[in-house]
Structures are given as C-alpha cells and as structure tokens.
Short mmCIF file of C-alpha atoms in Angstrom, two decimals:
data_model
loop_
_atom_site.label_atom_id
_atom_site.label_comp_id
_atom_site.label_asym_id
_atom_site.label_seq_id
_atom_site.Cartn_x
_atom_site.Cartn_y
_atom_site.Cartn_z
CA UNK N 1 0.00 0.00 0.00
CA UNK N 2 1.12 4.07 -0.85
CA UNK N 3 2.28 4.91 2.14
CA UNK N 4 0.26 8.36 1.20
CA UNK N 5 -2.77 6.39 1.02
CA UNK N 6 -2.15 3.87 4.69
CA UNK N 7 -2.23 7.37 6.34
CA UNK N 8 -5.31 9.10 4.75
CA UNK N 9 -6.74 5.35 5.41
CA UNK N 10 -5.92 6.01 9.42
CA UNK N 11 -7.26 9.42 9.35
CA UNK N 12 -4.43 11.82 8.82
CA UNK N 13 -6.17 14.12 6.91
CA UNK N 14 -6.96 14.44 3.17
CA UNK N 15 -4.01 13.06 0.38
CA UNK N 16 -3.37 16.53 0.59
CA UNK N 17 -2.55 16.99 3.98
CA UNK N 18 -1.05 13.80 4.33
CA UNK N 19 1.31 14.00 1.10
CA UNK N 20 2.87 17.02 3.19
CA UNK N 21 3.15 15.51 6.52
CA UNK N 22 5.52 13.42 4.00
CA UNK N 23 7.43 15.76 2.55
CA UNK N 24 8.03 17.91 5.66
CA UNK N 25 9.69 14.51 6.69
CA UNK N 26 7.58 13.73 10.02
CA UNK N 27 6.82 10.29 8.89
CA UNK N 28 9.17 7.52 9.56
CA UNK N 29 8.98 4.08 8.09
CA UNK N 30 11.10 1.09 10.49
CA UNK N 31 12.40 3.81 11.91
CA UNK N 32 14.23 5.10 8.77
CA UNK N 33 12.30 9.08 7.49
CA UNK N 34 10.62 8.74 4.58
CA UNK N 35 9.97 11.45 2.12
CA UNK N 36 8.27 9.89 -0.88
CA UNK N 37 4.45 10.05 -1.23
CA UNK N 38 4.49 6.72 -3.20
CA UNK N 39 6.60 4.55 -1.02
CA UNK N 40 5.19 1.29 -0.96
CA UNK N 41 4.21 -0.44 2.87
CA UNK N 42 3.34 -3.75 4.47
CA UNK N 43 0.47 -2.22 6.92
CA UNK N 44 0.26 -5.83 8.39
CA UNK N 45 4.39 -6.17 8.98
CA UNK N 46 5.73 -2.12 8.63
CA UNK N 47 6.29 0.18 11.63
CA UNK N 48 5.37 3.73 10.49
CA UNK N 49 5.56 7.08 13.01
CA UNK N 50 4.41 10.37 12.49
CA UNK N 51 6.38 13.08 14.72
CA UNK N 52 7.51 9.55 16.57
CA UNK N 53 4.24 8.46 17.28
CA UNK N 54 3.31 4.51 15.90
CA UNK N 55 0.12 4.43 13.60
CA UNK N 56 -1.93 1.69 14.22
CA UNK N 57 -3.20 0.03 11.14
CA UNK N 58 -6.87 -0.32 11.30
CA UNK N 59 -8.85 -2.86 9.44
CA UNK N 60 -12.01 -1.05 9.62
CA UNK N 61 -12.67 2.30 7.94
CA UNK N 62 -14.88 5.33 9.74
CA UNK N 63 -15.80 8.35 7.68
CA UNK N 64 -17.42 11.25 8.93
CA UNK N 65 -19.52 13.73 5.91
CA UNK N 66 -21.61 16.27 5.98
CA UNK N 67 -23.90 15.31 3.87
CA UNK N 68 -25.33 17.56 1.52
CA UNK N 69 -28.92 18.28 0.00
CA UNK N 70 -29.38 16.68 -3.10
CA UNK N 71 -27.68 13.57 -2.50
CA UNK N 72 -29.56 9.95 -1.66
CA UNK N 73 -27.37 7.74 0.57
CA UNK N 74 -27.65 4.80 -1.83
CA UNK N 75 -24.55 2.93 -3.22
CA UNK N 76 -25.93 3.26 -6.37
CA UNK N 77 -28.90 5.13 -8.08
CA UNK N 78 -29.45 5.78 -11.55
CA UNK N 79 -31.93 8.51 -11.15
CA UNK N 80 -29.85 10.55 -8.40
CA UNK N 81 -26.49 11.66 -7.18
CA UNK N 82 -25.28 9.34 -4.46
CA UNK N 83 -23.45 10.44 -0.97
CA UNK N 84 -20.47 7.47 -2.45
CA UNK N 85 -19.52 10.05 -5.47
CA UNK N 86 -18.27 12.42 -3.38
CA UNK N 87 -15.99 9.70 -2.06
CA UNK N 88 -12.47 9.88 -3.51
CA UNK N 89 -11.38 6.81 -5.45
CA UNK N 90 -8.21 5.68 -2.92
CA UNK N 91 -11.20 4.57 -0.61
CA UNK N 92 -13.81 3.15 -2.79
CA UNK N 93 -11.75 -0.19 -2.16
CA UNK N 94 -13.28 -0.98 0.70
CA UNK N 95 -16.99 -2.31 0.73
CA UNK N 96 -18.78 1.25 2.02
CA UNK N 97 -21.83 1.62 3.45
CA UNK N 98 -23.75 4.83 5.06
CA UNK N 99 -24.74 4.04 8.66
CA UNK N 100 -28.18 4.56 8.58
CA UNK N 101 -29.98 7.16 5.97
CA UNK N 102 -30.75 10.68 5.60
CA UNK N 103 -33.06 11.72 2.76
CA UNK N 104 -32.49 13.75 -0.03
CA UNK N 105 -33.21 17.19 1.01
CA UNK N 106 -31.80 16.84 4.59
CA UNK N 107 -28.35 17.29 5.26
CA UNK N 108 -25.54 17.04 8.45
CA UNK N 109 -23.69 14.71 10.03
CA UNK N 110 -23.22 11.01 7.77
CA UNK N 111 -21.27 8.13 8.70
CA UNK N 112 -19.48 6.22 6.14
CA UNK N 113 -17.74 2.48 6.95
CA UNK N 114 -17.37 -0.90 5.95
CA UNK N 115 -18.06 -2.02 9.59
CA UNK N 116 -21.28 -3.74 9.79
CA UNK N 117 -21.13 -4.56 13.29
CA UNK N 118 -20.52 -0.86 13.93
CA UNK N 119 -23.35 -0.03 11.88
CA UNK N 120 -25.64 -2.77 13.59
CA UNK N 121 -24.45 -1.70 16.83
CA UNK N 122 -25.77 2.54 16.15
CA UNK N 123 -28.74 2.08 14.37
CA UNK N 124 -30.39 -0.75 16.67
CA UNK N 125 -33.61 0.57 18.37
CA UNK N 126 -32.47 -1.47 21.74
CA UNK N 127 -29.32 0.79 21.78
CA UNK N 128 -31.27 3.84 21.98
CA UNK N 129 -28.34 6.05 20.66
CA UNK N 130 -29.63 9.67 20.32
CA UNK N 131 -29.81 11.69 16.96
CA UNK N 132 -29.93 15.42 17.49
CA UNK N 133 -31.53 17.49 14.33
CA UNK N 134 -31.66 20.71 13.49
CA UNK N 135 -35.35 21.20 12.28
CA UNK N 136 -36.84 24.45 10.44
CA UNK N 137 -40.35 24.32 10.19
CA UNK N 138 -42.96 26.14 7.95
CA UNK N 139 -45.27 27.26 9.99
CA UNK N 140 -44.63 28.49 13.68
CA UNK N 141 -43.81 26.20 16.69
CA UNK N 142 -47.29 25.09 18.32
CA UNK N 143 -45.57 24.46 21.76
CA UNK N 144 -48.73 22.71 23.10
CA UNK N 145 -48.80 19.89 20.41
CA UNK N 146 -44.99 19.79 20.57
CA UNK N 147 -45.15 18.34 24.32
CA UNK N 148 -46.79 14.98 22.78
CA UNK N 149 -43.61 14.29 21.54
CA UNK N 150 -42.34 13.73 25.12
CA UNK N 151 -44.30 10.89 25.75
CA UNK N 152 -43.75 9.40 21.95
CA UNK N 153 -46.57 10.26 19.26
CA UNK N 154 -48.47 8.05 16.67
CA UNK N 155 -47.34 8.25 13.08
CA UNK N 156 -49.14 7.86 10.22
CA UNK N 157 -48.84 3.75 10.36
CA UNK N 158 -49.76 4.05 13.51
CA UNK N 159 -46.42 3.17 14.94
CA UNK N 160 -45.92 5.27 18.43
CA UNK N 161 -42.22 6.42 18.75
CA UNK N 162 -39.84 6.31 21.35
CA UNK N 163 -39.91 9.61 23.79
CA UNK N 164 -38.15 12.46 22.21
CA UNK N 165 -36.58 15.45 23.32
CA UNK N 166 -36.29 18.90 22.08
CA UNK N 167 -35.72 22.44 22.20
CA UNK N 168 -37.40 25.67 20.81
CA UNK N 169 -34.61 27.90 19.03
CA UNK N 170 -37.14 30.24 17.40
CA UNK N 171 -40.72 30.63 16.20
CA UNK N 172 -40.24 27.87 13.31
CA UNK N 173 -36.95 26.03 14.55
CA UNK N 174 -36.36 23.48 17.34
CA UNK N 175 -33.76 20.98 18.17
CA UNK N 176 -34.94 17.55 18.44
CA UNK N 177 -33.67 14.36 19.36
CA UNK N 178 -34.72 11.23 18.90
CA UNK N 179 -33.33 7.11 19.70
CA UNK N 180 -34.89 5.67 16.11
CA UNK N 181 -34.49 6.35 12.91
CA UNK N 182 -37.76 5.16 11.02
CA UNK N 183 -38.32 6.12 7.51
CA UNK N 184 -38.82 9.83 7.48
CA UNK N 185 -39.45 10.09 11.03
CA UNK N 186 -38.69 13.14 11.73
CA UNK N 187 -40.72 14.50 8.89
CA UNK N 188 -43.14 12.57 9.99
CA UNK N 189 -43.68 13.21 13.37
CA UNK N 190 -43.88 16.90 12.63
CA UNK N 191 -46.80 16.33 9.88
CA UNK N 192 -48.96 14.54 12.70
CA UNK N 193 -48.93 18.08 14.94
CA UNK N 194 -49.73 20.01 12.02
CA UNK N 195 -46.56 21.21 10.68
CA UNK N 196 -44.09 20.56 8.01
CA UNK N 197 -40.10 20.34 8.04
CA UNK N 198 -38.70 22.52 5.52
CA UNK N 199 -34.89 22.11 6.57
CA UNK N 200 -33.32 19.16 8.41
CA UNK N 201 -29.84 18.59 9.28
CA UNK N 202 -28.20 16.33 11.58
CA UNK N 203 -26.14 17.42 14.07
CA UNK N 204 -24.99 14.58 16.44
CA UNK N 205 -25.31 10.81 16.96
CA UNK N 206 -24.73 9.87 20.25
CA UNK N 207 -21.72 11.42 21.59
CA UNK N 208 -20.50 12.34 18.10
CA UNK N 209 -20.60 15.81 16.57
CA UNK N 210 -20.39 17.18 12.89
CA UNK N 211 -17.12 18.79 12.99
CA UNK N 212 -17.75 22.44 11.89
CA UNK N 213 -15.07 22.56 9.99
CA UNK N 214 -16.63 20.51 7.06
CA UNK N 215 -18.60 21.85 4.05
CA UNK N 216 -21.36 20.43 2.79
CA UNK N 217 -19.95 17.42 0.85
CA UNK N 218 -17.10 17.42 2.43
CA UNK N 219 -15.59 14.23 4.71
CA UNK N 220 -12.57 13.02 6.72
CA UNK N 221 -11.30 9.64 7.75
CA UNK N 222 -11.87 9.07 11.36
CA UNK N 223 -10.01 7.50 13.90
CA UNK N 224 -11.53 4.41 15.58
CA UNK N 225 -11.83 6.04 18.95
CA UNK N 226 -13.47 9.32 17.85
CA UNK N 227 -15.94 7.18 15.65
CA UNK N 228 -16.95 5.01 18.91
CA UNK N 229 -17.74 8.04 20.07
CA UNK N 230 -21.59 7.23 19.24
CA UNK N 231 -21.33 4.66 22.17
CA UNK N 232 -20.25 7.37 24.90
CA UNK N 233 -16.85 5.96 24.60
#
C-alpha cells in the first residue's frame, strides 16, 4: 500500500494533507524518514511514526460527511447523485456503506464504513443512541402539540415512537432528538402536529458531533476512537 494512502486510510487528513506531513519529513517508516508520497508499505508487517508516534493500522474504515442536500445515501442510483460520489477513489476499495440514511433534502452529520457490526451496533432501536436534528419548520412552533412528543406520538402507520426530546430555538426552529431512525421520522412526526419540516440537518449521533469545519460534501477519515464516540466511549 502508498504509504500516502495507509495514512489518509488512518485518518491523517486528506491526500493533501497527508502527502505534506511526508514531505516535511515527520513520517518515519522502520524507523528510517521517509519522504516519498508513493513509497510502498506492508500495513500488516511495517512500523510507520508520524512526529515519533506509531500508527496503528486499522482494518475497519470510519468516515465522517456532511452530507449535503441533493444527495440519496444509496450505493448506487441511476436517477440521483449518491453520498459514495463524493468519495475519492483511494477509498472506494473498501466495501462502504452509510450508517443509517438521511433523505435527499436533509443534510448534516453522515457516517461512512465498511463495519457492519458498527453499523448494527448505532442504528439498533435497543441501543437507543440519540440523533440530534436541526429542524426548520414552515409554519410556527405550536408548543402545546410539541409536548406529545415527550411521551412518543403516533405516526401515520400508527407506529408510536420512542420519547423524544427537544428544544425551541425560534418561532419555526427546534432541536430535536430522537433514539430511532424510522423512515422519514422526523418528517413525519412533525406532519402529525400540524406542521411541516422545511430544513433538516443532523447534528450529532450519540456522543458524536459534525465537525464544523466541514462543508457540505465534504468528509474526513476518522479515527476508531473518535468514531466510537456514538457509544459514549
């Protein structure tokens, strides 16, 4: 493996980034400084430091996007743009998957892995990880019919969803949080007080934040420990 691309894999930053960490000569390789982008490693057998410190070679990938309207988190869809184009092609080698959904027209915090016990692990009901969104609304907050969401309110199916939380921002936004993530939920739950979402983003899952720092669209490799994160960890 590029010895560019093992360190973008174990979130160093962008090729970018990384491909100067490397040629500002931080990065050793059995102990010997290494200055070529290109050099070829063993990550199973090689000892690589940056700035003396050993990077451990994970086998699992965690990305962290923020997602951006417009964009279906599908691995492939012939009628829309998909969250995995934005993905450069160094990591399309692993088998990627989007940890649960957003739709379309919502945007925020997306994770990104080929982990599938990670992914079981944050979007199971019984975990009851919390999602915090960012909702803007169409018509003011009715604070009365917002209180039934407390105690968990009937959708359309008539499933009845977990408790949520939530704060009032402003006349037509409010922070909510929720522990599920049924389809359109969040949408949902608004329509049955009356009300519409006309912006959605997601801001945390579990202890996890969108780093402020990314655009729309934009992504970074994370390390393992800031990705468990979700657990409390």
């Amino acid at each position: 493996m590029r010895l560019d691309k093992f360190l973008t894999h174990c979130g160093f930053g962008s090729r970018s980034q990384v491909k100067k960490l490397i040629r500002e000569g931080t990065v050793t390789v059995n102990r010997k400084r290494v200055a070529k982008v290109d050099f070829k490693i063993n990550p199973e057998e090689d000892v690589v430091e940056v700035d003396g410190r050993v990077v451990k070679f994970s086998r699992r990938i965690y990305i962290m996007m923020n997602k951006p309207k417009g964009y279906v988190c599908s691995n492939d869809d012939p009628a829309s743009l998909t969250v995995f184009s934005l993905i450069s092609d160094d990591l399309k080698y692993r088998d990627l998957h989007t940890v649960g959904r957003l739709d379309k027209d919502a945007e925020g915090l997306l994770i990104i892995t080929d982990d599938g016990e990670y992914t079981h692990r944050v979007i199971s009901p019984r975990k009851r990880i919390e999602k915090e969104y960012l909702v803007r609304l169409e018509k003011e907050v009715d604070e009365e019919r917002l209180k039934e969401f407390e105690n968990g309110i009937i959708l359309d199916d008539g499933y009845k969803t977990l408790p949520a939380k939530y704060i009032i921002i402003d006349s037509i936004t409010v922070k909510l949080c929720i522990y599920e993530g049924k389809y359109h939920q969040v949408k949902r739950m608004f329509e049955a007080i009356g009300n519409k979402v006309v912006d959605l983003k997601r801001l945390r899952i579990g202890g996890l934040n969108l780093d402020k720092s990314l655009k729309p669209g934009e992504y970074r490799v994370m390390k393992e420990e800031e990705a468990y994160l979700v657990f409390g960890k």
